């Protein structure tokens, strides 16, 4: 299935290329950057516009594309949970270091 945005670019990310997403909480914008050997493309948009565009795009997905999105979501949520767990453990360790041991 060809989406309406596919005609706007002919760039293809290769195996060694990277995708980065960055959220600026002060300006409430999200930046998406694609790094390849030959090019660095970066796009920035307001967070609410990004979320709205993502929702609209997903509504047009077929069954196979939705399965890919499910796999992507599973990877994201697993990574988010591991980051949150590591931060919670680090915070707990800092708290334990500050509290004197009572004997």
mmCIF file of C-alpha atoms in Angstrom:
data_model
loop_
_atom_site.group_PDB
_atom_site.id
_atom_site.type_symbol
_atom_site.label_atom_id
_atom_site.label_comp_id
_atom_site.label_asym_id
_atom_site.label_seq_id
_atom_site.Cartn_x
_atom_site.Cartn_y
_atom_site.Cartn_z
ATOM 1 C CA UNK A 1 0.000 0.000 0.000
ATOM 2 C CA UNK A 2 1.482 3.349 -1.046
ATOM 3 C CA UNK A 3 0.859 6.265 1.292
ATOM 4 C CA UNK A 4 0.339 9.863 0.224
ATOM 5 C CA UNK A 5 3.678 10.930 1.766
ATOM 6 C CA UNK A 6 5.803 8.384 -0.119
ATOM 7 C CA UNK A 7 6.054 10.535 -3.239
ATOM 8 C CA UNK A 8 7.756 13.372 -1.350
ATOM 9 C CA UNK A 9 11.115 11.694 -0.768
ATOM 10 C CA UNK A 10 13.341 9.164 -2.441
ATOM 11 C CA UNK A 11 15.703 8.646 0.502
ATOM 12 C CA UNK A 12 16.063 5.102 1.788
ATOM 13 C CA UNK A 13 17.756 4.300 5.079
ATOM 14 C CA UNK A 14 20.300 1.528 4.829
ATOM 15 C CA UNK A 15 21.350 -1.090 7.397
ATOM 16 C CA UNK A 16 23.964 1.160 9.055
ATOM 17 C CA UNK A 17 21.868 4.342 9.054
ATOM 18 C CA UNK A 18 20.221 5.808 12.133
ATOM 19 C CA UNK A 19 16.954 7.396 13.175
ATOM 20 C CA UNK A 20 16.785 9.729 16.171
ATOM 21 C CA UNK A 21 13.822 11.368 17.876
ATOM 22 C CA UNK A 22 14.176 14.248 20.303
ATOM 23 C CA UNK A 23 11.478 16.017 22.307
ATOM 24 C CA UNK A 24 12.035 19.616 23.392
ATOM 25 C CA UNK A 25 9.834 19.909 26.463
ATOM 26 C CA UNK A 26 10.153 23.709 26.637
ATOM 27 C CA UNK A 27 9.030 24.441 23.072
ATOM 28 C CA UNK A 28 6.895 21.265 22.944
ATOM 29 C CA UNK A 29 8.291 20.227 19.576
ATOM 30 C CA UNK A 30 9.562 16.880 18.388
ATOM 31 C CA UNK A 31 12.521 16.579 16.043
ATOM 32 C CA UNK A 32 13.108 13.539 13.878
ATOM 33 C CA UNK A 33 16.541 13.060 12.348
ATOM 34 C CA UNK A 34 17.650 10.495 9.807
ATOM 35 C CA UNK A 35 21.413 9.964 9.535
ATOM 36 C CA UNK A 36 22.874 8.099 6.595
ATOM 37 C CA UNK A 37 26.307 7.988 5.026
ATOM 38 C CA UNK A 38 25.317 10.546 2.410
ATOM 39 C CA UNK A 39 22.758 12.708 4.153
ATOM 40 C CA UNK A 40 21.365 14.013 7.404
ATOM 41 C CA UNK A 41 17.727 14.970 7.195
ATOM 42 C CA UNK A 42 15.961 16.555 10.131
ATOM 43 C CA UNK A 43 12.319 17.462 10.599
ATOM 44 C CA UNK A 44 10.727 19.387 13.457
ATOM 45 C CA UNK A 45 7.056 19.875 14.272
ATOM 46 C CA UNK A 46 4.878 20.722 17.265
ATOM 47 C CA UNK A 47 4.156 17.706 19.467
ATOM 48 C CA UNK A 48 0.374 17.884 19.015
ATOM 49 C CA UNK A 49 0.787 18.000 15.218
ATOM 50 C CA UNK A 50 3.170 15.019 15.347
ATOM 51 C CA UNK A 51 0.733 12.947 17.447
ATOM 52 C CA UNK A 52 -2.183 13.907 15.190
ATOM 53 C CA UNK A 53 -0.210 13.012 12.054
ATOM 54 C CA UNK A 54 0.874 9.701 13.542
ATOM 55 C CA UNK A 55 -2.718 8.825 14.453
ATOM 56 C CA UNK A 56 -3.942 9.740 10.965
ATOM 57 C CA UNK A 57 -1.193 7.708 9.316
ATOM 58 C CA UNK A 58 -1.870 4.613 11.414
ATOM 59 C CA UNK A 59 -5.570 4.718 10.530
ATOM 60 C CA UNK A 60 -4.592 4.104 6.891
ATOM 61 C CA UNK A 61 -2.387 1.081 7.651
ATOM 62 C CA UNK A 62 -3.263 -2.370 6.436
ATOM 63 C CA UNK A 63 -2.996 -5.517 8.596
ATOM 64 C CA UNK A 64 0.701 -6.114 7.843
ATOM 65 C CA UNK A 65 1.656 -2.513 8.594
ATOM 66 C CA UNK A 66 -0.284 -2.654 11.854
ATOM 67 C CA UNK A 67 1.698 -5.762 12.849
ATOM 68 C CA UNK A 68 4.920 -3.824 12.251
ATOM 69 C CA UNK A 69 3.591 -0.998 14.438
ATOM 70 C CA UNK A 70 2.760 -3.534 17.180
ATOM 71 C CA UNK A 71 6.328 -4.862 17.064
ATOM 72 C CA UNK A 72 7.660 -1.299 17.189
ATOM 73 C CA UNK A 73 5.417 -0.486 20.151
ATOM 74 C CA UNK A 74 6.565 -3.627 21.975
ATOM 75 C CA UNK A 75 10.220 -2.645 21.490
ATOM 76 C CA UNK A 76 9.527 0.911 22.663
ATOM 77 C CA UNK A 77 7.569 -0.113 25.753
ATOM 78 C CA UNK A 78 10.152 -2.739 26.728
ATOM 79 C CA UNK A 79 12.944 -0.174 26.445
ATOM 80 C CA UNK A 80 10.914 2.464 28.318
ATOM 81 C CA UNK A 81 10.259 0.019 31.167
ATOM 82 C CA UNK A 82 13.952 -0.881 31.435
ATOM 83 C CA UNK A 83 14.939 2.817 31.493
ATOM 84 C CA UNK A 84 12.312 3.577 34.161
ATOM 85 C CA UNK A 85 13.449 0.592 36.221
ATOM 86 C CA UNK A 86 17.110 1.644 36.033
ATOM 87 C CA UNK A 87 16.220 5.203 37.050
ATOM 88 C CA UNK A 88 14.078 3.976 39.955
ATOM 89 C CA UNK A 89 16.907 1.724 41.160
ATOM 90 C CA UNK A 90 19.388 4.616 40.911
ATOM 91 C CA UNK A 91 17.012 6.898 42.847
ATOM 92 C CA UNK A 92 16.541 4.222 45.509
ATOM 93 C CA UNK A 93 20.308 3.786 45.815
ATOM 94 C CA UNK A 94 20.764 7.560 46.238
ATOM 95 C CA UNK A 95 18.051 7.629 48.897
ATOM 96 C CA UNK A 96 19.596 4.700 50.761
ATOM 97 C CA UNK A 97 22.999 6.435 50.722
ATOM 98 C CA UNK A 98 21.490 9.578 52.280
ATOM 99 C CA UNK A 99 19.690 7.751 55.103
ATOM 100 C CA UNK A 100 22.049 6.871 57.990
ATOM 101 C CA UNK A 101 21.937 3.268 59.132
ATOM 102 C CA UNK A 102 20.180 2.851 62.511
ATOM 103 C CA UNK A 103 21.592 0.089 64.682
#
